mmCIF file of C-alpha atoms and ligand atoms in Angstrom:
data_model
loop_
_atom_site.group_PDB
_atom_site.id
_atom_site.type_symbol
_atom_site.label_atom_id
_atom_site.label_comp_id
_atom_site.label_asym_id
_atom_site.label_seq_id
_atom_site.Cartn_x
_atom_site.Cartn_y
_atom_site.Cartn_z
ATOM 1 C CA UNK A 88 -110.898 -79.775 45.851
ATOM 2 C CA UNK A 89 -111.968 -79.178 49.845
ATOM 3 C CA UNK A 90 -108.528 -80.326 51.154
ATOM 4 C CA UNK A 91 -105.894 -78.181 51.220
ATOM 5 C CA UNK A 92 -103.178 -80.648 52.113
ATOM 6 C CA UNK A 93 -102.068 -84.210 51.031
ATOM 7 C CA UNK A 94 -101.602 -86.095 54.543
ATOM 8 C CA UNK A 95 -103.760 -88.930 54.081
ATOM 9 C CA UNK A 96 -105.090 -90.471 50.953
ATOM 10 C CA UNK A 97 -108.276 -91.191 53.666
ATOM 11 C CA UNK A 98 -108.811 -87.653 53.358
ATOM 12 C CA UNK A 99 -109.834 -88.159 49.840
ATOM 13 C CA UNK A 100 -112.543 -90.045 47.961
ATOM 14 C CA UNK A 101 -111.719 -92.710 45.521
ATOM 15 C CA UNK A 102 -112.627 -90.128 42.613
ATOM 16 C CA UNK A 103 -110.330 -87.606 44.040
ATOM 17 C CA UNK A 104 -107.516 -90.260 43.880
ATOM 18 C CA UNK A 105 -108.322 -91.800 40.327
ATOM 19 C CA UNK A 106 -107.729 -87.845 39.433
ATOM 20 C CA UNK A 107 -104.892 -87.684 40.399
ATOM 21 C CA UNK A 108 -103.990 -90.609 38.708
ATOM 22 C CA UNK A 109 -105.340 -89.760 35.408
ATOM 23 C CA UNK A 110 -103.418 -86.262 35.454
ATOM 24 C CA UNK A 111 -100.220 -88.163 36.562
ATOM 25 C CA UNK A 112 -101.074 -90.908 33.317
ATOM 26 C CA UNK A 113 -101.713 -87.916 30.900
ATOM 27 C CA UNK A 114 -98.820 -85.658 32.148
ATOM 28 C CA UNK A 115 -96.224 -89.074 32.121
ATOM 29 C CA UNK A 116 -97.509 -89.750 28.151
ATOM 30 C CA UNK A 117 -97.702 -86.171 27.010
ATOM 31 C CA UNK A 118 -93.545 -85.643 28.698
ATOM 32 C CA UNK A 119 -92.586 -89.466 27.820
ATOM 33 C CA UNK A 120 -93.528 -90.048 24.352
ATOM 34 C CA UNK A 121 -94.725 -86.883 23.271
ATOM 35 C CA UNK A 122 -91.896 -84.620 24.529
ATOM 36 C CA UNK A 123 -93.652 -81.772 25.285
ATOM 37 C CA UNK A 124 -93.510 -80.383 29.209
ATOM 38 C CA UNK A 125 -96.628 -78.415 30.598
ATOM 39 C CA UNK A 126 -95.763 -75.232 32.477
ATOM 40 C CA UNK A 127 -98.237 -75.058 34.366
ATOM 41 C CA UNK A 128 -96.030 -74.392 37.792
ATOM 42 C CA UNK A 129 -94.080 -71.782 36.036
ATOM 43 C CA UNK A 130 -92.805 -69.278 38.903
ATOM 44 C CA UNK A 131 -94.099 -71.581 41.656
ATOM 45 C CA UNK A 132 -91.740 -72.687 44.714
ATOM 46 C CA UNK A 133 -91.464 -75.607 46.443
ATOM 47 C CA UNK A 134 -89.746 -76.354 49.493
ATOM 48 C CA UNK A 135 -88.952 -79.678 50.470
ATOM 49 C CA UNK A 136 -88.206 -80.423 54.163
ATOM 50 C CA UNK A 137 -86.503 -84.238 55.098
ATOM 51 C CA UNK A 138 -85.970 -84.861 58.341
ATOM 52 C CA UNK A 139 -84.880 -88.183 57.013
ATOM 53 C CA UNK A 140 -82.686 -89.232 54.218
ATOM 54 C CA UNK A 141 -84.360 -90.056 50.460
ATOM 55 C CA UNK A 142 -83.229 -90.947 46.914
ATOM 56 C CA UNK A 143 -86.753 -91.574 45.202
ATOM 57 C CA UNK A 144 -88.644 -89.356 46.985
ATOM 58 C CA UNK A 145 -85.971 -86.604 46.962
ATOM 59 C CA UNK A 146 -85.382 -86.947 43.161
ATOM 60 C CA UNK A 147 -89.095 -87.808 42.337
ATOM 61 C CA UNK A 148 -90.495 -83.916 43.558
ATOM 62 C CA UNK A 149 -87.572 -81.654 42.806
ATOM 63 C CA UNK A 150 -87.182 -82.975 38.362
ATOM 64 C CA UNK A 151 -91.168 -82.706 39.179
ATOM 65 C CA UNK A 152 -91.088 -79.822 39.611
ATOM 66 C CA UNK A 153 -88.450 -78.684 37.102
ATOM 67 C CA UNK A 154 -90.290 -80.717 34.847
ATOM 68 C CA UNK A 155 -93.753 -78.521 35.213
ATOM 69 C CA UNK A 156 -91.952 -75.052 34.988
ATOM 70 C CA UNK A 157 -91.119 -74.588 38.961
ATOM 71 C CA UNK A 158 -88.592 -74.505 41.643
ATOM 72 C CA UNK A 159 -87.402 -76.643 44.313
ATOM 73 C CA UNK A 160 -85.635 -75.617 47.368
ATOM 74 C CA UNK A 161 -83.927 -78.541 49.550
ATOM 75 C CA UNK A 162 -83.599 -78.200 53.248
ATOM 76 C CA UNK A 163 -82.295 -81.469 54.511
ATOM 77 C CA UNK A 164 -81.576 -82.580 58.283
ATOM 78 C CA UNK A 165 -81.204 -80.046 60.475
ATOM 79 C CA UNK A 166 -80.903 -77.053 57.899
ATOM 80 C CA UNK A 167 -83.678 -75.840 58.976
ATOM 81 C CA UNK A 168 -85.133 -74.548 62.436
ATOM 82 C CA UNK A 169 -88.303 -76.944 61.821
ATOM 83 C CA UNK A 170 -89.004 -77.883 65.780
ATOM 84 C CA UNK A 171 -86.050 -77.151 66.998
ATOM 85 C CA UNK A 172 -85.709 -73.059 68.142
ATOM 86 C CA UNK A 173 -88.359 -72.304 66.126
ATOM 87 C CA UNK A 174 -92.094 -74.528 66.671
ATOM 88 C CA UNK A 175 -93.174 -76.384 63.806
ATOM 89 C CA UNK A 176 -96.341 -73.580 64.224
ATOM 90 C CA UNK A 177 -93.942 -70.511 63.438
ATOM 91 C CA UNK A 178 -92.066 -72.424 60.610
ATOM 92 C CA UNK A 179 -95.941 -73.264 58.824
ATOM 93 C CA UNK A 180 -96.778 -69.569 59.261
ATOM 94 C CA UNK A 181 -93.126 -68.124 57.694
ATOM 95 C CA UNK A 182 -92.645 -70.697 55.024
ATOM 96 C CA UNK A 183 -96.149 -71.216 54.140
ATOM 97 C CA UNK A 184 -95.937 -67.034 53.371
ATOM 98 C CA UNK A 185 -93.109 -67.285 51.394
ATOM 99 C CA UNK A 186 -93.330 -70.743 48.872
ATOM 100 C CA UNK A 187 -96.043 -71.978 46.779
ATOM 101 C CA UNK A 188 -96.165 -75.629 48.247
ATOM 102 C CA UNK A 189 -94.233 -77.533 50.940
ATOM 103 C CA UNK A 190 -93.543 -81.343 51.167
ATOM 104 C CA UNK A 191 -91.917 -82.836 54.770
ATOM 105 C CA UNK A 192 -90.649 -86.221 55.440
ATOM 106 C CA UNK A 193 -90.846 -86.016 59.103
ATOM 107 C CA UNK A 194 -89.685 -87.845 61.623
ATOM 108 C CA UNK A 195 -93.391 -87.779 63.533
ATOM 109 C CA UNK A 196 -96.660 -87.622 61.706
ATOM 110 C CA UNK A 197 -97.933 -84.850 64.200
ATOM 111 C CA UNK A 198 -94.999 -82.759 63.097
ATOM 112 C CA UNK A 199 -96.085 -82.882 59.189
ATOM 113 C CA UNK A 200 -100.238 -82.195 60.444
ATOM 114 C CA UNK A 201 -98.793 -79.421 62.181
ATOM 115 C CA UNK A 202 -96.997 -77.921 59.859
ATOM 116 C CA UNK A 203 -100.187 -78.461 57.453
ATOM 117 C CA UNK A 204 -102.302 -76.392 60.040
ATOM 118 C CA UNK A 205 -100.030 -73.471 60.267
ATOM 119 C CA UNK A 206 -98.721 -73.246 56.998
ATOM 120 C CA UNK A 207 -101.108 -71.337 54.062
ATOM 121 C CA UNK A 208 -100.039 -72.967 51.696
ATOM 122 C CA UNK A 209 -100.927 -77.051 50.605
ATOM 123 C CA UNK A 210 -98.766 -79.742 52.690
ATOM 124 C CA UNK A 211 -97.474 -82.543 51.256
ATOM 125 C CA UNK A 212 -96.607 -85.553 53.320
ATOM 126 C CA UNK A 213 -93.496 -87.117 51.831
ATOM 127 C CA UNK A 214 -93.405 -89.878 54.520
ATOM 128 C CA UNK A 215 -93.846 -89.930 58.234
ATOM 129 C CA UNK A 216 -93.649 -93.338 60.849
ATOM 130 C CA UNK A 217 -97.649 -93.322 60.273
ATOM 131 C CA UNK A 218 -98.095 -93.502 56.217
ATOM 132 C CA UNK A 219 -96.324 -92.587 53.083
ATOM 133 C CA UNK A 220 -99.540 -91.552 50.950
ATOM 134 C CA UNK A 221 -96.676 -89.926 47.813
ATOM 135 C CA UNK A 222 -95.906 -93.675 47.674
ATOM 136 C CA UNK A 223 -99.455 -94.855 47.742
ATOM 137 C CA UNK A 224 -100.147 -92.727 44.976
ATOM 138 C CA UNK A 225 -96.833 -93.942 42.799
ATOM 139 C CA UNK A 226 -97.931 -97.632 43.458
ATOM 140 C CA UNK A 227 -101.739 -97.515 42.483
ATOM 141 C CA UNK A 228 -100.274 -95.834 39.228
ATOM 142 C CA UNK A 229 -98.484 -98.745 38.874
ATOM 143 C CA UNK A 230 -101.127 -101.213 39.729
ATOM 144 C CA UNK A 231 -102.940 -99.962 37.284
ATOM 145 C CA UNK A 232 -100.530 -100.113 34.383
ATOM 146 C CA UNK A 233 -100.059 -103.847 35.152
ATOM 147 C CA UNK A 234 -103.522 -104.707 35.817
ATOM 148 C CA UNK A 235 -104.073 -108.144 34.315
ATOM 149 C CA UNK A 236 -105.640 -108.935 30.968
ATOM 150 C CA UNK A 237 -109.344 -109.121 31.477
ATOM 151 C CA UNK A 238 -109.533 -107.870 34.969
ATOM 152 C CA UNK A 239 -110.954 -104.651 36.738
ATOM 153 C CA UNK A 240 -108.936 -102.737 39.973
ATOM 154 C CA UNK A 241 -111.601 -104.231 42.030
ATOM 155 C CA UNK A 242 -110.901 -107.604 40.653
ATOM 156 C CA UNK A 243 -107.764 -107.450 41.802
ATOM 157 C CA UNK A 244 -105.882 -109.176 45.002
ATOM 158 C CA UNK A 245 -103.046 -107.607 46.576
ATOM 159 C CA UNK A 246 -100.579 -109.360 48.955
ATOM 160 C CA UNK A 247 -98.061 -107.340 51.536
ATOM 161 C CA UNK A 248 -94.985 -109.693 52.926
ATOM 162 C CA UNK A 249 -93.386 -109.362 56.153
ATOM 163 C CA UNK A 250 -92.989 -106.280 58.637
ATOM 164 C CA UNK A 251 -95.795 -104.028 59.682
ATOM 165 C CA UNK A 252 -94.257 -100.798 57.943
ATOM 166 C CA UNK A 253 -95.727 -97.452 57.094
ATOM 167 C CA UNK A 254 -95.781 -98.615 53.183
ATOM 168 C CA UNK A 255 -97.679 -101.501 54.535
ATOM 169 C CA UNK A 256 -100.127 -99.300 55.980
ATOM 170 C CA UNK A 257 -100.287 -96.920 53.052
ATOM 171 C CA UNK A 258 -101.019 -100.017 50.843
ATOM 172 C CA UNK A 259 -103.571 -101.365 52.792
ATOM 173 C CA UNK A 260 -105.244 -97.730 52.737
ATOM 174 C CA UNK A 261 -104.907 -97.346 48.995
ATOM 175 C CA UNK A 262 -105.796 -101.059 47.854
ATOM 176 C CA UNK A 263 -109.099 -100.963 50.640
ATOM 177 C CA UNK A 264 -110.188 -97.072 48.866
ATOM 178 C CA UNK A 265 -110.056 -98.484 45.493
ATOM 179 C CA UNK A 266 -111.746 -102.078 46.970
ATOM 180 C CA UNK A 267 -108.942 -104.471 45.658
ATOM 181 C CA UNK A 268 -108.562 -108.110 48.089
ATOM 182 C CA UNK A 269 -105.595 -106.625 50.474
ATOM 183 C CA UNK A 270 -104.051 -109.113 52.670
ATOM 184 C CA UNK A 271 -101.011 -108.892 55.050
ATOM 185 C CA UNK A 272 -98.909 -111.682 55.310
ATOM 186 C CA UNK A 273 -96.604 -111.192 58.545
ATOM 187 C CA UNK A 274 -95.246 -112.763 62.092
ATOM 188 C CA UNK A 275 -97.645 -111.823 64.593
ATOM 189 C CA UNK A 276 -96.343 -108.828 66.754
ATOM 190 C CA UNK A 277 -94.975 -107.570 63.503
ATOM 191 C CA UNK A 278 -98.831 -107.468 61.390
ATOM 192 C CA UNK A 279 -100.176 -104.096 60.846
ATOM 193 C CA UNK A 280 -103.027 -104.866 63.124
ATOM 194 C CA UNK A 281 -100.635 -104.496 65.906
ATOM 195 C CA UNK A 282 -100.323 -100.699 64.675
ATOM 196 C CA UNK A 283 -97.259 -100.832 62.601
ATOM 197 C CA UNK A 284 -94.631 -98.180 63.370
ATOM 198 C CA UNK A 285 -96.931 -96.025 64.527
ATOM 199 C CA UNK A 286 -96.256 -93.444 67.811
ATOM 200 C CA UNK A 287 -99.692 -93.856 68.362
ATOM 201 C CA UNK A 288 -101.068 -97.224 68.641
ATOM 202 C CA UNK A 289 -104.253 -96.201 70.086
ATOM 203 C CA UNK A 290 -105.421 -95.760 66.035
ATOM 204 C CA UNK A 291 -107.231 -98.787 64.533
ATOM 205 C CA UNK A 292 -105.317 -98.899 61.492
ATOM 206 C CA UNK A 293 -107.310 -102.225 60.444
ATOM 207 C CA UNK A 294 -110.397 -100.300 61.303
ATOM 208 C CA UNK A 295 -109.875 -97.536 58.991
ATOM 209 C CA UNK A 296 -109.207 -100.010 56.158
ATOM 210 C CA UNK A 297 -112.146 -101.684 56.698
ATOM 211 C CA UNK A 298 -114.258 -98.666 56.533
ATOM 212 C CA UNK A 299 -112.673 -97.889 53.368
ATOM 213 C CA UNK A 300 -113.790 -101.568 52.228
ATOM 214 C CA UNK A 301 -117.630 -100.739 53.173
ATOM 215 C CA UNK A 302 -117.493 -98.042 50.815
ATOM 216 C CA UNK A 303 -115.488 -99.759 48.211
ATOM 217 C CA UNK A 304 -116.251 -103.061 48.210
ATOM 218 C CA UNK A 305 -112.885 -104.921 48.987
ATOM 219 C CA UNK A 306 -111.568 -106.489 51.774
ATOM 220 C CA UNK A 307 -108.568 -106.561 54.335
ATOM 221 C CA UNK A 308 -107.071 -110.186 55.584
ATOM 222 C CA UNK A 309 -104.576 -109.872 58.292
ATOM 223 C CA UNK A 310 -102.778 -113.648 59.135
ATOM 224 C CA UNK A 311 -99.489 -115.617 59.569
ATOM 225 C CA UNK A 312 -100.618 -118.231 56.930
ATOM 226 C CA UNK A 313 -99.254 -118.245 53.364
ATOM 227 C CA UNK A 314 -102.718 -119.550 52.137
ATOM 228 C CA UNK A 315 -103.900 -116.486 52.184
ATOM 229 C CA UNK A 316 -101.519 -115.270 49.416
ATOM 230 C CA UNK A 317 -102.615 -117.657 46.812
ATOM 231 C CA UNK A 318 -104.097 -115.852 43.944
ATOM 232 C CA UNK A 319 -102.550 -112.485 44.810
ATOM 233 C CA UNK A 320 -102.034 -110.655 41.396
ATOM 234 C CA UNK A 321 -99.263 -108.369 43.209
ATOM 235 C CA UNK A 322 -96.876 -109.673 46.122
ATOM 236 C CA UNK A 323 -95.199 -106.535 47.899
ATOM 237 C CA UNK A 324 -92.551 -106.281 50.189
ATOM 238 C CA UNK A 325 -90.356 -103.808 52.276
ATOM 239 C CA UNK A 326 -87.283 -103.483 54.434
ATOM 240 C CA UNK A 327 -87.390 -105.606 58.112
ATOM 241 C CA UNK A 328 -86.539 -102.486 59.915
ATOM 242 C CA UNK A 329 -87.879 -99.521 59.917
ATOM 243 C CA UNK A 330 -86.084 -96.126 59.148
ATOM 244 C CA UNK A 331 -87.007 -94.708 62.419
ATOM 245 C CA UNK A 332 -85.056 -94.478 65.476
ATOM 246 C CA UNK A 333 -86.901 -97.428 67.086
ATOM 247 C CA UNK A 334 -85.445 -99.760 64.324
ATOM 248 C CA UNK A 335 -83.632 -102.943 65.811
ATOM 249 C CA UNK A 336 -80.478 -104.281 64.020
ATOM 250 C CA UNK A 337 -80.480 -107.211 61.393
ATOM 251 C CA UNK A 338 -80.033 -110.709 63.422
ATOM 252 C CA UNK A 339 -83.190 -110.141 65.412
ATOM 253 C CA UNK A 340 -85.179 -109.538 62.638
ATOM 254 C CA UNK A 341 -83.743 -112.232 60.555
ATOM 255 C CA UNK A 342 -85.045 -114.140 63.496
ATOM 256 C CA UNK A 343 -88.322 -113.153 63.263
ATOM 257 C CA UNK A 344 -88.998 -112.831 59.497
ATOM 258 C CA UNK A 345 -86.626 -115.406 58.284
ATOM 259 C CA UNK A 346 -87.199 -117.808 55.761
ATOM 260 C CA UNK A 347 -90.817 -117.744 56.450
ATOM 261 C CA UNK A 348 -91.352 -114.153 55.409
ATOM 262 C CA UNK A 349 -88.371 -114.044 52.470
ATOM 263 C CA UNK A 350 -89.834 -112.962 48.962
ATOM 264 C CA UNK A 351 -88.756 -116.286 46.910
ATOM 265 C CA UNK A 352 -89.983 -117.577 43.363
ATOM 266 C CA UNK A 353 -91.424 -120.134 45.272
ATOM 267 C CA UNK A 354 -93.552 -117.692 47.045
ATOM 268 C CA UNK A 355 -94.244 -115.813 44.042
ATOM 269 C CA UNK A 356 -95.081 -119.034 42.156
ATOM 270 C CA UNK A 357 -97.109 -119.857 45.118
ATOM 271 C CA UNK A 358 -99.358 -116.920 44.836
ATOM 272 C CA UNK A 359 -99.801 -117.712 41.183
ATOM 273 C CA UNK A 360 -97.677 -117.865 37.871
ATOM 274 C CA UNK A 361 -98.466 -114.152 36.739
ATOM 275 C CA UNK A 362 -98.378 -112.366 39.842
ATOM 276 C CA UNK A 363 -95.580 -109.623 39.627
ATOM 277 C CA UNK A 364 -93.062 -108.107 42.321
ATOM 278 C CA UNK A 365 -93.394 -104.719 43.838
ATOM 279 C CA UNK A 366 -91.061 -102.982 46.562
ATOM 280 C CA UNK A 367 -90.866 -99.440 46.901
ATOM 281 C CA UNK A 368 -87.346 -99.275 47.541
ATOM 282 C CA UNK A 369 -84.471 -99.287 49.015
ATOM 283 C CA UNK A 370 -84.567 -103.247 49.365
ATOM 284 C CA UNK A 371 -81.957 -105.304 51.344
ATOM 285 C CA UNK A 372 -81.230 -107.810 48.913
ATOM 286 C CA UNK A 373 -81.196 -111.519 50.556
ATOM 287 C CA UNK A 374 -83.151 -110.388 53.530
ATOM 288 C CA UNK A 375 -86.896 -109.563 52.375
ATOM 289 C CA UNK A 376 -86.445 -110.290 48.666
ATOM 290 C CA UNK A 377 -84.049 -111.993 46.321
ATOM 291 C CA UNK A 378 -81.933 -111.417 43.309
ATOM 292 C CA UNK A 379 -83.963 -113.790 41.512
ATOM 293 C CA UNK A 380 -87.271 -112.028 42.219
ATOM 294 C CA UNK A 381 -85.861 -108.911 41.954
ATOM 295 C CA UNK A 382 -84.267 -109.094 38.966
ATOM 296 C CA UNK A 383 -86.779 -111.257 37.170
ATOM 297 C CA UNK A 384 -89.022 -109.934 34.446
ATOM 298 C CA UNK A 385 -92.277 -110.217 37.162
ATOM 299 C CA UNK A 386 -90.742 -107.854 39.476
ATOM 300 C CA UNK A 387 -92.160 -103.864 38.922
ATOM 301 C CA UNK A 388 -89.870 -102.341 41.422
ATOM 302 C CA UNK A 389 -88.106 -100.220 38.955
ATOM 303 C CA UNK A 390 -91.438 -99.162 37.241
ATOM 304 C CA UNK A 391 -92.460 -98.412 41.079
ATOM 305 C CA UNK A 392 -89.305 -96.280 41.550
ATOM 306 C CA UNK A 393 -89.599 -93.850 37.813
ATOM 307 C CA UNK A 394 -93.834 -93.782 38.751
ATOM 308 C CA UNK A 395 -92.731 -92.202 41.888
ATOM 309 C CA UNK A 396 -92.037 -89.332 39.358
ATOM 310 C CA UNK A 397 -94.580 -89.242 37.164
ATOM 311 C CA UNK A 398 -97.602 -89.388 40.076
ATOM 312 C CA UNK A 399 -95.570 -86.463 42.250
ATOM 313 C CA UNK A 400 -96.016 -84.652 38.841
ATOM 314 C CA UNK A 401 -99.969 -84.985 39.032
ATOM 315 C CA UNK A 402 -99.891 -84.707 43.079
ATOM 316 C CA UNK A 403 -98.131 -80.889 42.532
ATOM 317 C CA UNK A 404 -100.320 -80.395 39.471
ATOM 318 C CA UNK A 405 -103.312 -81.449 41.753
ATOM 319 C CA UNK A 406 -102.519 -79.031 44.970
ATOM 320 C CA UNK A 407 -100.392 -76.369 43.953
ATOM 321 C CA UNK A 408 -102.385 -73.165 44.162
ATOM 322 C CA UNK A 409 -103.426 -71.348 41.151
ATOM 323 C CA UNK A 410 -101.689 -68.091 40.272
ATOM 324 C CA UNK A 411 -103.161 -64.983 40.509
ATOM 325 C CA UNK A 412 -105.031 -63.426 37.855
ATOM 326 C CA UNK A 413 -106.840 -59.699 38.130
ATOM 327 C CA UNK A 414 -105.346 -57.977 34.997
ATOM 328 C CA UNK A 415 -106.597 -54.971 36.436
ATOM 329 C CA UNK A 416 -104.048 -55.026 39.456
ATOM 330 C CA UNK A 417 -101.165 -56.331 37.667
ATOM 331 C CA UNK A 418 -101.823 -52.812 34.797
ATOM 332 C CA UNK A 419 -101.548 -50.255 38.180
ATOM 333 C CA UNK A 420 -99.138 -52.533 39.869
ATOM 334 C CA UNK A 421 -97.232 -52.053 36.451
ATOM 335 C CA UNK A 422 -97.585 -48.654 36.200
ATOM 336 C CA UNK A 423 -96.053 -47.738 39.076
ATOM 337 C CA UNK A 424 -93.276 -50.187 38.833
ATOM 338 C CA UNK A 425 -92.189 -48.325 35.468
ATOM 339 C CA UNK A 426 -92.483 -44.909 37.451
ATOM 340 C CA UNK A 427 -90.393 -45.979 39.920
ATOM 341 C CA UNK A 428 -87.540 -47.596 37.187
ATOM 342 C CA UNK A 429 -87.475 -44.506 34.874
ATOM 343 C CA UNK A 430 -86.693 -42.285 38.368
ATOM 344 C CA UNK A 431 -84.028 -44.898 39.111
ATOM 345 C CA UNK A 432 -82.560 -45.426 35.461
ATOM 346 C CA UNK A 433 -83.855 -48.928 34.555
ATOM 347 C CA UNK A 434 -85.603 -49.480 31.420
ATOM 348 C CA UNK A 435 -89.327 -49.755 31.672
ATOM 349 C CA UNK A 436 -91.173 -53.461 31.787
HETATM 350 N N1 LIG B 158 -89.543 -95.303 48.507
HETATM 351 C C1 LIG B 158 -88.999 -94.181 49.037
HETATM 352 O O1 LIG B 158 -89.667 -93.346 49.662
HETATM 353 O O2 LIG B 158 -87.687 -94.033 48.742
HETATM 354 P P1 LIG B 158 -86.746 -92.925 49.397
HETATM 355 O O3 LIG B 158 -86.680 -93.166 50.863
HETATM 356 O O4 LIG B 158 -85.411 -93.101 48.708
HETATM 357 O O5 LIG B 158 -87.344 -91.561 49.107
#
């Protein structure tokens, strides 16, 4: 493993990401239906920064965690000093000294590559306005539980509804590594080929994709015509506003995205009889999706939500730093720790 941090699933190959997924499948089967948890991040730390608010994410790495033999520490918005007194460059250096691992949901992607940089210890990004690679990660997991009967991954077609978000983004980077048919369907001045959420539009976000595709095989389609959905095995959605500071309130966007852009059955039927739902959550039921897709036995969005789990297990299995191990030290080290007891009245270790 070359890369310290998880920033970008670009930063990885498509082998690198099917390992994760395999250690997130074996680790969810071997907890799930076999009951037994693997300590392998026994006396690790994690500390979790969110400059925004979470439930899945939130939940997802601290039970990970738990789950695997560690510890999570919480600092929520503004707890912590994280570019406020302190630079983002001093906070990498202190807490990357003192914790095992670190995951931020940041407000601005540079803030999370920063703290990367500075920090010793492996960076998780747990969302930013650019990407949200933990969720890319959680949905590919999921894709590939549901794969159709007598289909590959490369066989098959996925479809992203409405607003240009960073989940949008992240999909089209995960579906264009593994060389799925990715297409976003969207209002023009809202596709992700206008740059999504993103501070910095100069990046080719389209480009990127379609380097991924040379490598992989699949394709991106970018368009305001439903055509382009037909035979999608996986129709995806997510809110009409972002969770940034930038985001508008509801009538505009109903404007824009509504009832062209509204997850329906018709839609779903539309894009074929099988295809199934995905959202990764939290939804605003009756804007970008309704009950009746929602709720219907094609929609995955609660598989979506408990795989957010299971793949954060294999994403701190994957980067968390392997303990220390010189037997030779830890005898000495010992040694003198028992000296030092027996002068001060403890019982020896
Ligand atoms: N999907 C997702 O990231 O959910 P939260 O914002 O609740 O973490």
């Amino acid at each position: 493993m070359a890369v310290k941090d998880f920033i970008d699933t670009n930063d990885f190959t498509k082998e690198e990401i099917l390992d994760i997924i395999e250690l997130s499948r074996s680790m969810k089967t071997m907890i799930k239906e076999g009951g037994r948890y693997p300590q392998i991040l026994k006396n690790k730390n994690l500390g979790m920064i969110f400059q925004q608010v979470s439930t899945r994410t939130r939940i997802a790495f601290e039970t990970a965690m738990q789950d695997l033999g560690g510890h999570a520490l919480f600092f929520g918005p503004g707890t912590i000093q994280l570019g406020g007194h302190e630079s983002i460059e001093d906070s990498g250096h202190v807490m990357g000294s003192v914790l095992d691992i670190m995951m931020a949901r940041v407000n601005r992607h540079q803030d999370v590559v920063n703290l990367a940089k500075y920090s010793a210890v492996p960076v998780i990004n747990g969302m930013s306005e650019y990407n949200h690679p933990t969720q890319e990660i959680g949905d590919l997991l999921t894709i590939i539980e549901n794969i159709p009967e007598g289909k590959k991954l490369e066989d098959c077609k996925v479809a992203f509804i409405g607003d240009a978000t960073q989940v949008c983004v992240s999909l089209m980077f995960i579906c264009s590594k593994m060389g799925m048919d990715f297409v976003h369907f969207g209002p023009k001045g809202h596709q992700v080929s206008d740059g999504g959420l993103q501070v910095d539009t100069n990046i080719d976000l389209v480009a990127i994709a379609e380097e991924n595709c040379k490598v992989s095989g699949g394709s991106v389609t970018v368009t305001d015509d439903i055509e382009a959905i037909k035979g999608a095995d996986f129709i995806y959605t997510d809110v009409w506003y972002g969770l940034y500071d930038d985001e508008e309130e509801g009538p505009s966007y109903m404007d824009v995205f509504y009832p062209k852009y509204q997850v329906t059955m018709e839609m779903m039927n539309f894009a074929g009889p099988d295809s199934k739902f995905m959202h990764c959550l939290p939804a605003t039921r009756g804007e970008e999706v309704t009950d009746e897709v929602m709720d219907s036995d094609r929609s995955l969005c609660w598989d979506e939500a408990e795989n957010r789990k299971h793949s954060i297990r294999g994403l701190l299995a994957y980067f968390c730093p392997r303990g220390a191990d010189d037997p030779v030290v830890a005898s000495q080290a010992q040694d003198r720790l028992n000296a030092v007891l027996t002068k001060l009245g403890y019982p020896t270790m």
